[in-house]
Amino acid sequence: MKSRVLTHRLPIAISTVLAILLAVLAVLQWRWIGEVSAMERHRMHSSLFAAGSRFTDDFDREVTRAFLFFHYPSPEPLEPPAARLDRVIRQYDRWKAEAPYPHLVSDIFLAHPDGELEVLWPAERRFVATPWPPELAPLRKRLEAAHRPESSPGPHGLGQVVAADLPGLVIPLGFPPPPEDRHSVDQPTAQPADPLAGAHLLVRLDSRTITGELFPALTRRHFDNPRGGDYALAVEDAGDPKRIVFLSDPQVPAASFGDGDLRLDMFRLKAFDELRTLWMGREPRASRWKVAGPPSSPDPSQERMKGPPPGEHRRDEHRRDEHRREGGAWRLVIKHRDGSLEDAVTHIRRHNLAISLGILALLATTMGLMMVATQRAQRLARQQIEFVAGVTHELNTPLTAIRSAGQNLAAGVVAEPGQVKRYGDLIESEGRRLSDMVGQALELAGIQSGRRIYHPRPVEVGEIVDGALQDSRWLLQEKRIEVEKDVARDLPPVLADAAAVRRAVQNLIENAVKYGGRAAWLSVRARRGSSGSSAGVEITVADRGPGIRREDLPHLFEPFFRGRDAAAGGVPGSGLGLSLVRHIAEAHGGRITVASDEGKGSAFTLQLPAVPPAVTAAERGQPEEEPA
């Protein structure tokens, strides 16, 4: 009694303990996934900011390089204007020879205070007067405004060195005297006025080189490929965000960058240590860099190495780093291709959660599979019992007919020659039926035990079809079935065991007779595969019966399986025929398929491989062995 109670309660107790353990493990994994997602978010933010910073720094480095190449080193001592312009021409030649991107600088203009404009002709090594291009009209107005007496010039005579609309640099070529020199009459050391005071060099950068060469190279260098890898990049005008300068992937719409994951200003001057020696070919002093060089800004890499202050959130540190990078004429906008960085992190979190849930469900799935396997074993056991009952009934029917015919013959009830012949035909047909059932059972037993060995050889398809129809002639005549045979003449021979394949086709024919309904018609067709001779040959047996239910199709080729309509309609059979056909087809490297429409009939197609071209004509002409 106790053992029965224990046997009944033990599975329930084990299931309860497993459920509790799964719940505890689920809570722990949920917390762990949350921490992992937070760390992944911080890592992605940090790596994105680092890559974006390197992108903007590399571009700003080239802009600063151009500034240092053409900027006049110091207002003292003053040189003659011709010597100063000649220095600019030499620096242009040096730029073309030494710069990493020599085509970055497209034109150099000389803007005089009186509004005249000259352009450098490198071939003739001189500046030539030229009209102001229409696209430089806004810049001309700013220069004229800077030259007005009431204007307050910047540190270089112009408030902004980088001009986004040029695009390029506005570099002062001459320097006005210091304020104390202009207003103090008692200053004995006052210097003479600079002839080029108020003149500016306009260094125009080539937009095609920037967007077609420089930006794709930087994107490939810092984001894996020219399209940005997992990210899409856009460079917009800081003054007019609707003006897009560059898109790493043209398929990503520019409007989607409005909520980018990272925005970094660029196109500005910065103090890069490796560019100090470019200061007009001299080794500058630290003070000279600070006075005449580009405005300094803190190095983000050095700031990030210090680490976040204790107790401060990591995202606040990212915002402070981003704030320190403001002040450029252009702005780099980066967004994740999944929509946003948060969406990417959410996707990763869901992915990890799905994996964790899969691991948690492994035990439950295993238990479920065990239950399914148990039910399948029970179902197979029931099918075997039904098979034994069906085979017993199928065997009993021909045996009863043979016994009755034998008794009548033995008792002398049948004496006329015609009746004796009919009884003999009955005994022969029922005996053949009995032999077929025994043969199917033995064939299935041999296949499942692995003892059945096939001997494939080249066989003509017409011989297989004719042999199968000949073996089924008694059944076809008894049911008065109209047979439509269509075998193509140009079919290649198949590599098969003739007896086994003929039995498979015979099973398909008998199956069509059993389930063909009142149509009393079937068709046997043979043709090449859909891909030509290399695909082999297809033998199709079709009927016009009621068809097969959709829910029965997946189980149609299982051993002992019989459809619901067949079992309910009392159609004789053991459920072995189609299973044998499938085994024979797979053993020959082929397959069996079925197409059925309820109410219109069914068509079974046996696909067999053709004889390889290497087989000689002599081998294809060997005589066929008699079936066992």
XYZ file of C-alpha atoms in Angstrom:
628
model
C 0.000 0.000 0.000
C 2.748 2.389 0.970
C 4.712 1.560 -2.178
C 1.675 2.392 -4.339
C 1.189 5.742 -2.581
C 4.900 6.489 -2.915
C 4.848 5.558 -6.584
C 1.868 7.875 -7.118
C 3.218 10.835 -5.142
C 6.887 10.653 -6.142
C 6.389 12.047 -9.679
C 4.259 14.868 -8.245
C 6.936 15.709 -5.653
C 9.703 15.643 -8.260
C 7.683 17.888 -10.576
C 7.015 20.345 -7.737
C 10.684 20.525 -6.742
C 11.726 21.022 -10.354
C 9.145 23.782 -10.786
C 10.462 25.597 -7.681
C 14.059 25.254 -8.870
C 13.102 26.550 -12.298
C 11.363 29.564 -10.740
C 14.400 30.407 -8.574
C 16.747 29.998 -11.534
C 14.473 32.177 -13.656
C 14.638 35.022 -11.103
C 18.429 34.788 -10.866
C 18.806 34.759 -14.636
C 16.465 37.758 -14.971
C 18.639 39.793 -12.630
C 21.816 38.612 -14.288
C 20.508 39.513 -17.758
C 19.591 42.981 -16.479
C 23.138 43.568 -15.230
C 24.623 42.203 -18.444
C 22.371 44.494 -20.504
C 23.458 47.537 -18.474
C 27.115 46.651 -18.987
C 26.513 46.050 -22.691
C 24.775 49.428 -22.996
C 27.738 51.170 -21.360
C 30.204 49.253 -23.542
C 28.367 50.111 -26.740
C 28.060 53.779 -25.724
C 31.749 53.934 -24.883
C 32.899 52.175 -28.045
C 30.590 54.316 -30.175
C 31.852 57.528 -28.574
C 35.455 56.394 -28.970
C 34.958 55.535 -32.666
C 33.096 58.786 -33.322
C 35.789 60.768 -31.506
C 38.516 59.180 -33.599
C 36.509 59.926 -36.750
C 36.101 63.609 -35.918
C 39.675 63.924 -34.624
C 41.090 62.489 -37.835
C 39.062 64.915 -39.923
C 39.929 67.856 -37.671
C 43.553 66.790 -37.919
C 43.463 67.224 -41.701
C 41.717 70.598 -41.343
C 44.305 71.727 -38.782
C 47.059 70.460 -41.056
C 45.742 72.681 -43.858
C 45.542 75.620 -41.461
C 49.128 75.140 -40.313
C 50.389 74.813 -43.881
C 49.020 78.181 -44.997
C 48.875 80.240 -41.798
C 51.454 83.003 -41.461
C 53.658 82.054 -38.494
C 53.959 85.395 -36.707
C 53.207 89.083 -37.295
C 56.817 89.924 -36.464
C 59.024 90.520 -38.331
C 56.885 91.791 -41.217
C 57.831 90.558 -44.634
C 57.133 92.278 -47.958
C 53.807 91.274 -49.524
C 55.509 89.572 -52.486
C 57.653 87.445 -50.183
C 54.621 86.525 -48.115
C 52.609 85.467 -51.174
C 55.579 83.538 -52.484
C 55.653 81.708 -49.135
C 51.983 80.763 -49.670
C 52.782 79.366 -53.132
C 55.671 77.312 -51.739
C 53.419 75.993 -48.991
C 50.870 74.961 -51.644
C 53.558 72.984 -53.478
C 54.605 71.445 -50.189
C 50.969 70.512 -49.463
C 50.640 68.706 -52.784
C 53.843 66.771 -52.070
C 53.451 65.916 -48.358
C 49.770 65.977 -47.367
C 48.003 62.601 -46.923
C 45.130 63.916 -49.047
C 46.735 66.303 -51.556
C 43.451 66.910 -53.395
C 41.726 68.061 -50.216
C 42.662 71.683 -50.977
C 41.028 72.637 -54.284
C 41.515 76.445 -54.517
C 43.300 79.244 -52.685
C 41.874 82.758 -52.889
C 43.327 86.055 -51.674
C 40.618 88.406 -50.409
C 41.746 92.051 -50.102
C 40.129 94.531 -47.713
C 38.880 96.596 -50.648
C 36.789 93.672 -51.905
C 39.087 92.441 -54.652
C 39.593 88.705 -55.017
C 42.528 86.844 -56.484
C 42.941 83.132 -57.121
C 46.152 81.140 -57.143
C 47.236 79.701 -60.480
C 49.703 76.981 -59.427
C 51.023 76.448 -62.947
C 52.048 80.116 -63.273
C 52.875 80.432 -59.538
C 51.008 83.705 -59.097
C 47.704 85.131 -57.923
C 45.338 86.365 -60.641
C 42.325 88.626 -60.165
C 38.988 86.877 -60.471
C 35.344 87.766 -59.784
C 33.721 86.536 -56.604
C 31.972 83.164 -57.164
C 28.246 83.306 -56.354
C 28.604 80.614 -53.660
C 31.069 82.848 -51.769
C 28.689 85.807 -51.545
C 27.771 85.148 -47.872
C 31.449 84.883 -46.955
C 32.190 88.163 -48.771
C 29.540 89.934 -46.694
C 31.059 88.599 -43.490
C 34.517 89.778 -44.533
C 33.221 93.235 -45.380
C 31.423 93.400 -42.042
C 34.633 92.406 -40.246
C 36.529 95.262 -41.901
C 34.121 97.923 -40.683
C 35.499 100.214 -37.956
C 32.644 99.475 -35.566
C 33.185 95.696 -35.788
C 35.219 93.891 -33.158
C 37.588 91.449 -34.927
C 38.440 88.125 -33.486
C 41.900 86.986 -32.489
C 42.902 86.689 -36.144
C 41.044 89.655 -37.536
C 37.939 87.502 -38.201
C 35.707 85.903 -35.614
C 35.481 82.517 -37.371
C 38.423 80.734 -39.035
C 36.422 77.724 -40.291
C 33.791 78.557 -42.910
C 31.252 75.772 -43.509
C 29.732 77.449 -46.574
C 33.116 77.715 -48.359
C 33.815 74.956 -47.204
C 37.261 75.751 -45.999
C 39.398 78.081 -43.911
C 39.579 81.861 -43.659
C 43.205 82.566 -42.704
C 44.455 86.130 -42.042
C 47.437 86.953 -44.201
C 48.234 90.339 -42.599
C 47.886 91.605 -39.051
C 46.748 95.004 -37.829
C 48.990 96.756 -35.283
C 48.221 96.147 -31.624
C 45.669 98.509 -30.044
C 48.346 100.296 -27.995
C 50.345 100.986 -31.181
C 47.341 102.518 -32.943
C 46.178 104.847 -30.126
C 49.366 105.734 -28.232
C 51.363 108.604 -29.783
C 54.100 108.298 -27.153
C 55.066 104.797 -28.179
C 58.538 105.074 -29.753
C 58.672 101.453 -30.909
C 55.480 101.538 -33.008
C 55.788 99.363 -36.075
C 54.767 100.460 -39.597
C 51.385 99.386 -40.913
C 51.214 96.004 -42.591
C 50.475 96.371 -46.342
C 48.419 93.177 -46.253
C 46.537 94.137 -43.087
C 42.962 92.892 -43.398
C 43.771 90.495 -46.256
C 42.696 86.853 -45.892
C 43.565 83.590 -47.544
C 40.479 81.581 -48.439
C 41.532 77.905 -48.523
C 38.665 76.059 -50.155
C 38.426 72.340 -49.493
C 37.263 69.982 -52.214
C 33.799 68.624 -51.322
C 34.164 65.623 -53.614
C 37.409 64.608 -51.947
C 35.814 64.988 -48.502
C 32.643 63.027 -49.243
C 34.058 60.594 -51.786
C 37.489 59.815 -50.345
C 38.153 61.163 -46.853
C 34.857 60.377 -45.121
C 34.550 56.816 -46.589
C 38.163 56.110 -45.571
C 37.494 57.300 -42.012
C 34.261 55.290 -41.873
C 36.075 52.155 -43.014
C 38.874 52.776 -40.528
C 36.698 53.275 -37.451
C 33.431 51.459 -38.320
C 34.604 48.290 -40.125
C 33.386 49.182 -43.640
C 32.563 52.264 -45.754
C 28.847 51.967 -44.920
C 29.437 52.051 -41.169
C 28.940 48.417 -40.181
C 26.292 48.239 -37.483
C 25.920 52.023 -37.557
C 24.891 54.604 -40.131
C 26.764 57.926 -40.223
C 25.682 61.361 -41.375
C 27.536 64.691 -41.385
C 25.294 67.736 -41.229
C 25.839 71.464 -41.155
C 25.841 72.644 -37.553
C 24.161 75.901 -38.566
C 21.583 74.227 -40.815
C 20.892 70.631 -39.676
C 18.693 70.010 -42.736
C 21.750 70.359 -44.965
C 23.363 66.923 -45.108
C 26.989 66.900 -46.188
C 27.635 63.141 -46.144
C 25.740 59.870 -45.719
C 27.658 56.638 -45.167
C 24.712 54.598 -46.468
C 22.475 56.336 -49.028
C 19.721 53.787 -48.340
C 19.264 55.187 -44.826
C 17.024 58.281 -45.096
C 18.484 61.521 -43.808
C 15.328 62.243 -41.809
C 16.003 59.218 -39.577
C 19.127 60.857 -38.114
C 17.082 63.379 -36.143
C 17.165 61.098 -33.092
C 20.711 59.808 -33.558
C 22.497 57.936 -30.807
C 25.537 60.245 -30.806
C 26.205 63.781 -32.047
C 29.757 65.110 -32.185
C 30.860 68.480 -33.566
C 33.674 68.527 -36.087
C 35.355 70.705 -38.722
C 37.355 72.868 -36.314
C 40.932 73.570 -35.347
C 42.613 71.598 -32.558
C 46.096 71.415 -31.112
C 47.500 68.091 -32.274
C 50.999 67.452 -30.954
C 52.141 65.589 -34.066
C 51.379 68.672 -36.204
C 53.537 71.118 -34.259
C 56.497 70.651 -36.606
C 54.332 71.775 -39.541
C 54.341 75.323 -38.197
C 55.748 76.767 -41.415
C 58.651 74.314 -41.266
C 59.894 75.584 -37.896
C 60.005 73.996 -34.467
C 57.586 76.284 -32.599
C 57.818 77.262 -29.012
C 54.946 76.368 -26.729
C 54.057 80.039 -26.347
C 53.931 80.521 -30.112
C 51.492 77.613 -30.480
C 49.265 79.101 -27.845
C 49.287 82.592 -29.385
C 49.168 81.969 -33.104
C 48.087 78.335 -33.296
C 44.587 76.884 -33.341
C 42.510 77.160 -30.188
C 43.287 74.404 -27.732
C 40.711 72.009 -26.378
C 40.950 69.202 -23.863
C 41.837 65.794 -25.243
C 38.797 63.534 -24.758
C 40.977 60.433 -24.551
C 42.931 61.893 -21.621
C 39.718 62.932 -19.911
C 38.226 59.447 -20.336
C 41.334 57.805 -18.890
C 40.689 59.526 -15.569
C 37.472 57.524 -15.132
C 34.110 58.714 -13.816
C 33.902 60.418 -10.429
C 32.780 58.156 -7.605
C 29.030 57.725 -7.442
C 28.319 59.407 -10.798
C 26.271 57.627 -13.418
C 28.117 56.461 -16.543
C 25.639 58.071 -18.871
C 26.323 61.478 -17.289
C 30.009 60.981 -18.093
C 29.080 60.269 -21.715
C 27.031 63.481 -21.857
C 29.918 65.523 -20.394
C 32.292 64.056 -23.001
C 29.849 64.909 -25.728
C 29.453 68.439 -24.385
C 33.214 68.985 -24.452
C 33.202 68.284 -28.177
C 30.903 71.156 -29.191
C 31.971 74.065 -31.339
C 32.503 72.710 -34.872
C 31.093 73.920 -38.190
C 29.795 70.421 -39.012
C 28.265 67.759 -36.821
C 28.699 64.001 -36.987
C 25.473 62.096 -36.254
C 25.620 58.330 -35.643
C 22.649 55.991 -35.293
C 22.353 52.243 -34.963
C 20.853 50.390 -37.904
C 18.328 48.662 -35.627
C 16.751 52.076 -34.988
C 18.718 53.241 -31.976
C 21.359 52.041 -29.568
C 18.700 51.374 -26.963
C 16.782 49.236 -29.448
C 19.962 47.261 -30.167
C 20.550 46.710 -26.438
C 16.915 45.717 -26.024
C 17.291 43.245 -28.886
C 20.403 41.757 -27.272
C 18.598 41.524 -23.953
C 15.663 39.766 -25.543
C 18.059 37.429 -27.322
C 19.807 36.558 -24.069
C 16.465 36.183 -22.360
C 15.281 33.838 -25.083
C 18.409 31.716 -24.678
C 17.939 31.627 -20.917
C 14.310 30.678 -21.259
C 15.349 27.974 -23.702
C 17.780 26.585 -21.169
C 15.147 26.761 -18.459
C 12.655 24.995 -20.694
C 15.100 22.195 -21.515
C 14.110 20.070 -18.535
C 10.409 20.645 -19.083
C 10.835 19.858 -22.778
C 12.664 16.656 -21.920
C 9.838 15.604 -19.648
C 7.359 16.489 -22.348
C 9.288 14.473 -24.917
C 9.285 11.516 -22.573
C 5.522 11.790 -22.274
C 5.189 12.099 -26.035
C 7.464 9.101 -26.539
C 5.361 7.115 -24.098
C 2.180 8.077 -25.912
C 3.805 7.246 -29.242
C 4.819 3.839 -27.954
C 1.279 3.262 -26.769
C -0.068 4.387 -30.136
C 2.329 2.056 -31.968
C 1.291 -0.745 -29.686
C -2.357 -0.074 -30.518
C -1.479 0.050 -34.222
C 0.305 -3.279 -33.958
C -2.717 -4.780 -32.233
C -4.925 -3.369 -34.966
C -2.464 -4.721 -37.543
C -2.676 -8.197 -36.032
C -6.444 -7.968 -36.043
C -6.496 -6.658 -39.602
C -4.019 -9.237 -40.878
C -5.989 -11.956 -39.135
C -9.129 -10.764 -40.865
C -7.342 -10.403 -44.195
C -5.840 -13.881 -43.887
C -9.114 -15.384 -42.758
C -11.028 -14.128 -45.796
C -8.927 -15.860 -48.505
C -8.473 -18.950 -46.340
C -12.253 -19.235 -45.904
C -12.790 -18.870 -49.642
C -10.123 -21.482 -50.422
C -11.551 -23.924 -47.878
C -15.088 -23.488 -49.181
C -13.980 -24.004 -52.773
C -11.934 -27.035 -51.795
C -14.834 -28.573 -49.868
C -17.205 -28.117 -52.800
C -14.721 -29.673 -55.168
C -14.014 -32.554 -52.814
C -17.697 -33.238 -52.195
C -18.441 -33.366 -55.909
C -20.846 -30.476 -55.717
C -19.078 -28.867 -58.659
C -18.760 -31.190 -61.610
C -19.180 -29.088 -64.728
C -15.890 -27.999 -66.361
C -16.899 -24.315 -66.367
C -17.664 -24.301 -62.678
C -14.458 -26.202 -61.922
C -12.498 -23.549 -63.838
C -14.194 -20.729 -61.881
C -13.403 -22.443 -58.616
C -9.817 -22.940 -59.733
C -9.520 -19.262 -60.646
C -10.982 -18.344 -57.237
C -8.481 -20.527 -55.437
C -5.632 -19.053 -57.490
C -6.662 -15.411 -56.903
C -7.238 -15.894 -53.192
C -3.956 -17.786 -52.894
C -2.147 -14.953 -54.686
C -3.816 -12.474 -52.356
C -2.683 -14.531 -49.407
C 0.867 -14.723 -50.799
C 0.964 -10.942 -51.300
C 0.009 -10.269 -47.687
C 2.603 -12.721 -46.415
C 5.178 -11.193 -48.767
C 4.467 -7.688 -47.519
C 4.848 -8.785 -43.917
C 8.129 -10.544 -44.698
C 9.367 -7.544 -46.702
C 8.660 -5.159 -43.817
C 10.333 -7.506 -41.360
C 13.417 -7.721 -43.563
C 13.611 -3.937 -43.975
C 13.232 -3.183 -40.279
C 15.776 -5.820 -39.332
C 18.281 -4.565 -41.917
C 18.611 -7.951 -43.597
C 16.947 -6.923 -46.840
C 19.657 -6.287 -49.436
C 18.890 -4.765 -52.847
C 20.870 -5.428 -56.017
C 20.363 -2.414 -58.290
C 21.129 -2.678 -61.982
C 19.985 -0.816 -65.111
C 16.307 -1.570 -65.756
C 13.954 -0.153 -68.362
C 11.037 1.758 -66.859
C 8.573 0.198 -69.284
C 9.470 -3.272 -68.033
C 8.794 -2.223 -64.429
C 5.393 -0.726 -65.283
C 4.340 -3.694 -67.436
C 5.435 -6.168 -64.766
C 3.513 -4.343 -62.032
C 0.354 -4.248 -64.175
C 0.762 -7.935 -64.968
C 1.080 -8.797 -61.269
C -2.097 -6.805 -60.565
C -4.138 -8.156 -63.487
C -6.400 -10.350 -61.303
C -7.356 -7.439 -59.086
C -7.857 -5.117 -62.075
C -10.058 -7.641 -63.846
C -12.029 -8.413 -60.716
C -12.783 -4.726 -60.059
C -13.145 -3.944 -63.785
C -10.703 -1.059 -63.582
C -9.935 1.011 -66.653
C -6.156 1.486 -66.824
C -4.574 4.392 -68.706
C -0.873 3.758 -69.287
C 1.451 6.477 -70.583
C 5.177 5.639 -70.644
C 7.451 8.029 -72.541
C 9.655 6.413 -75.156
C 12.854 8.370 -74.481
C 13.107 7.482 -70.809
C 16.566 6.479 -69.577
C 16.913 3.241 -67.644
C 16.830 3.447 -63.862
C 19.332 1.930 -61.455
C 17.110 -0.276 -59.331
C 16.321 -3.735 -58.008
C 13.689 -4.756 -60.550
C 11.680 -7.031 -58.226
C 11.575 -4.499 -55.369
C 10.599 -1.536 -57.556
C 7.965 -3.628 -59.365
C 6.479 -4.534 -55.971
C 6.456 -0.831 -55.029
C 4.574 0.113 -58.214
C 2.227 -2.851 -57.693
C 1.455 -1.586 -54.171
C 0.629 1.839 -55.590
C -1.682 0.266 -58.182
C -3.468 -1.876 -55.595
C -3.768 1.153 -53.315
C -5.370 3.140 -56.162
C -7.814 0.274 -56.810
C -8.801 0.059 -53.130
C -9.333 3.780 -52.615
C -10.342 4.795 -56.139
C -14.016 4.717 -55.258
C -16.654 4.183 -57.930
C -14.613 5.799 -60.700
C -13.064 2.400 -61.656
C -10.150 4.204 -63.299
C -6.470 4.648 -62.679
C -3.538 6.061 -64.569
C 0.099 4.956 -64.680
C 2.455 7.513 -66.193
C 6.234 7.547 -66.496
C 8.241 10.607 -67.552
C 11.534 12.350 -66.997
C 12.172 14.357 -63.843
C 11.476 18.082 -63.806
C 15.214 18.921 -64.178
C 15.981 16.638 -67.120
C 17.580 13.257 -67.319
C 19.913 13.974 -64.421
C 16.895 14.116 -62.118
C 15.886 10.558 -62.906
C 12.456 9.164 -63.783
C 9.070 9.728 -62.166
C 6.406 6.996 -62.105
C 2.985 8.383 -61.143
C -0.089 6.320 -60.222
C -3.252 8.422 -60.023
C -6.909 7.701 -59.247
C -10.193 9.613 -59.206
C -11.317 8.574 -55.779
C -12.451 10.711 -52.815
C -8.905 11.784 -52.025
C -7.046 11.852 -48.717
C -7.759 14.041 -45.747
C -5.202 16.749 -45.059
C -4.644 15.603 -41.480
C -3.830 12.066 -42.709
C -1.126 13.125 -45.194
C 1.776 13.469 -42.680
C 1.199 9.906 -41.401
C 0.382 8.262 -44.703
C 3.704 6.411 -45.077
C 3.983 5.221 -41.469
C 3.782 1.483 -40.810
C 0.333 0.125 -39.804
C -1.299 3.531 -40.447
C -4.685 3.596 -42.134
C -6.735 6.696 -42.807
C -9.954 7.426 -40.986
C -12.075 7.028 -44.074
C -10.505 3.635 -44.869
C -11.018 2.321 -41.361
C -14.589 3.662 -41.172
C -15.518 2.417 -44.674
C -14.328 -1.104 -44.086
C -11.747 -1.023 -46.865
C -9.525 -4.101 -46.481
C -5.831 -3.565 -45.872
C -2.998 -3.867 -43.356
C -1.392 -0.408 -43.591
C 1.895 -1.792 -44.882
C 1.791 -1.070 -48.613
C 2.732 2.642 -48.636
C 5.296 2.121 -45.877
C 7.016 -0.508 -48.056
C 6.946 1.867 -51.033
C 8.673 4.571 -49.015
C 11.383 2.175 -47.780
C 12.036 0.864 -51.278
C 12.239 4.361 -52.756
C 14.652 5.625 -50.098
C 16.797 2.494 -50.405
C 17.237 3.283 -54.127
C 18.116 6.942 -53.523
C 14.686 8.167 -54.577
C 11.541 9.271 -52.812
C 7.757 8.978 -52.872
C 5.434 11.979 -52.869
C 1.668 12.379 -52.848
C -0.686 15.055 -54.119
C -4.334 14.813 -53.189
C -7.447 16.969 -53.490
C -10.419 15.888 -51.436
C -13.159 14.791 -53.801
C -10.886 14.786 -56.889
C -8.486 11.905 -56.312
C -4.882 11.266 -55.406
C -1.591 10.890 -57.271
C 1.451 9.061 -55.898
C 4.797 9.779 -57.618
C 7.759 7.419 -57.260
C 11.036 9.158 -58.165
C 14.018 6.941 -59.062
C 17.562 7.899 -60.136
C 18.575 7.339 -63.720
C 21.545 5.239 -64.769
C 24.768 7.317 -64.588
C 26.377 8.120 -67.962
C 29.424 6.033 -67.011
C 27.440 2.806 -67.302
C 28.192 1.161 -70.644
C 25.684 -0.086 -73.155
C 26.751 -3.670 -72.439
C 25.866 -3.290 -68.773
C 22.481 -1.851 -69.664
C 21.806 -4.844 -71.910
C 22.180 -7.553 -69.244
C 19.132 -9.865 -68.948
C 16.743 -9.131 -66.109
C 16.656 -11.552 -63.200
C 13.421 -13.288 -62.385
C 11.756 -11.851 -59.261
C 11.933 -13.975 -56.152
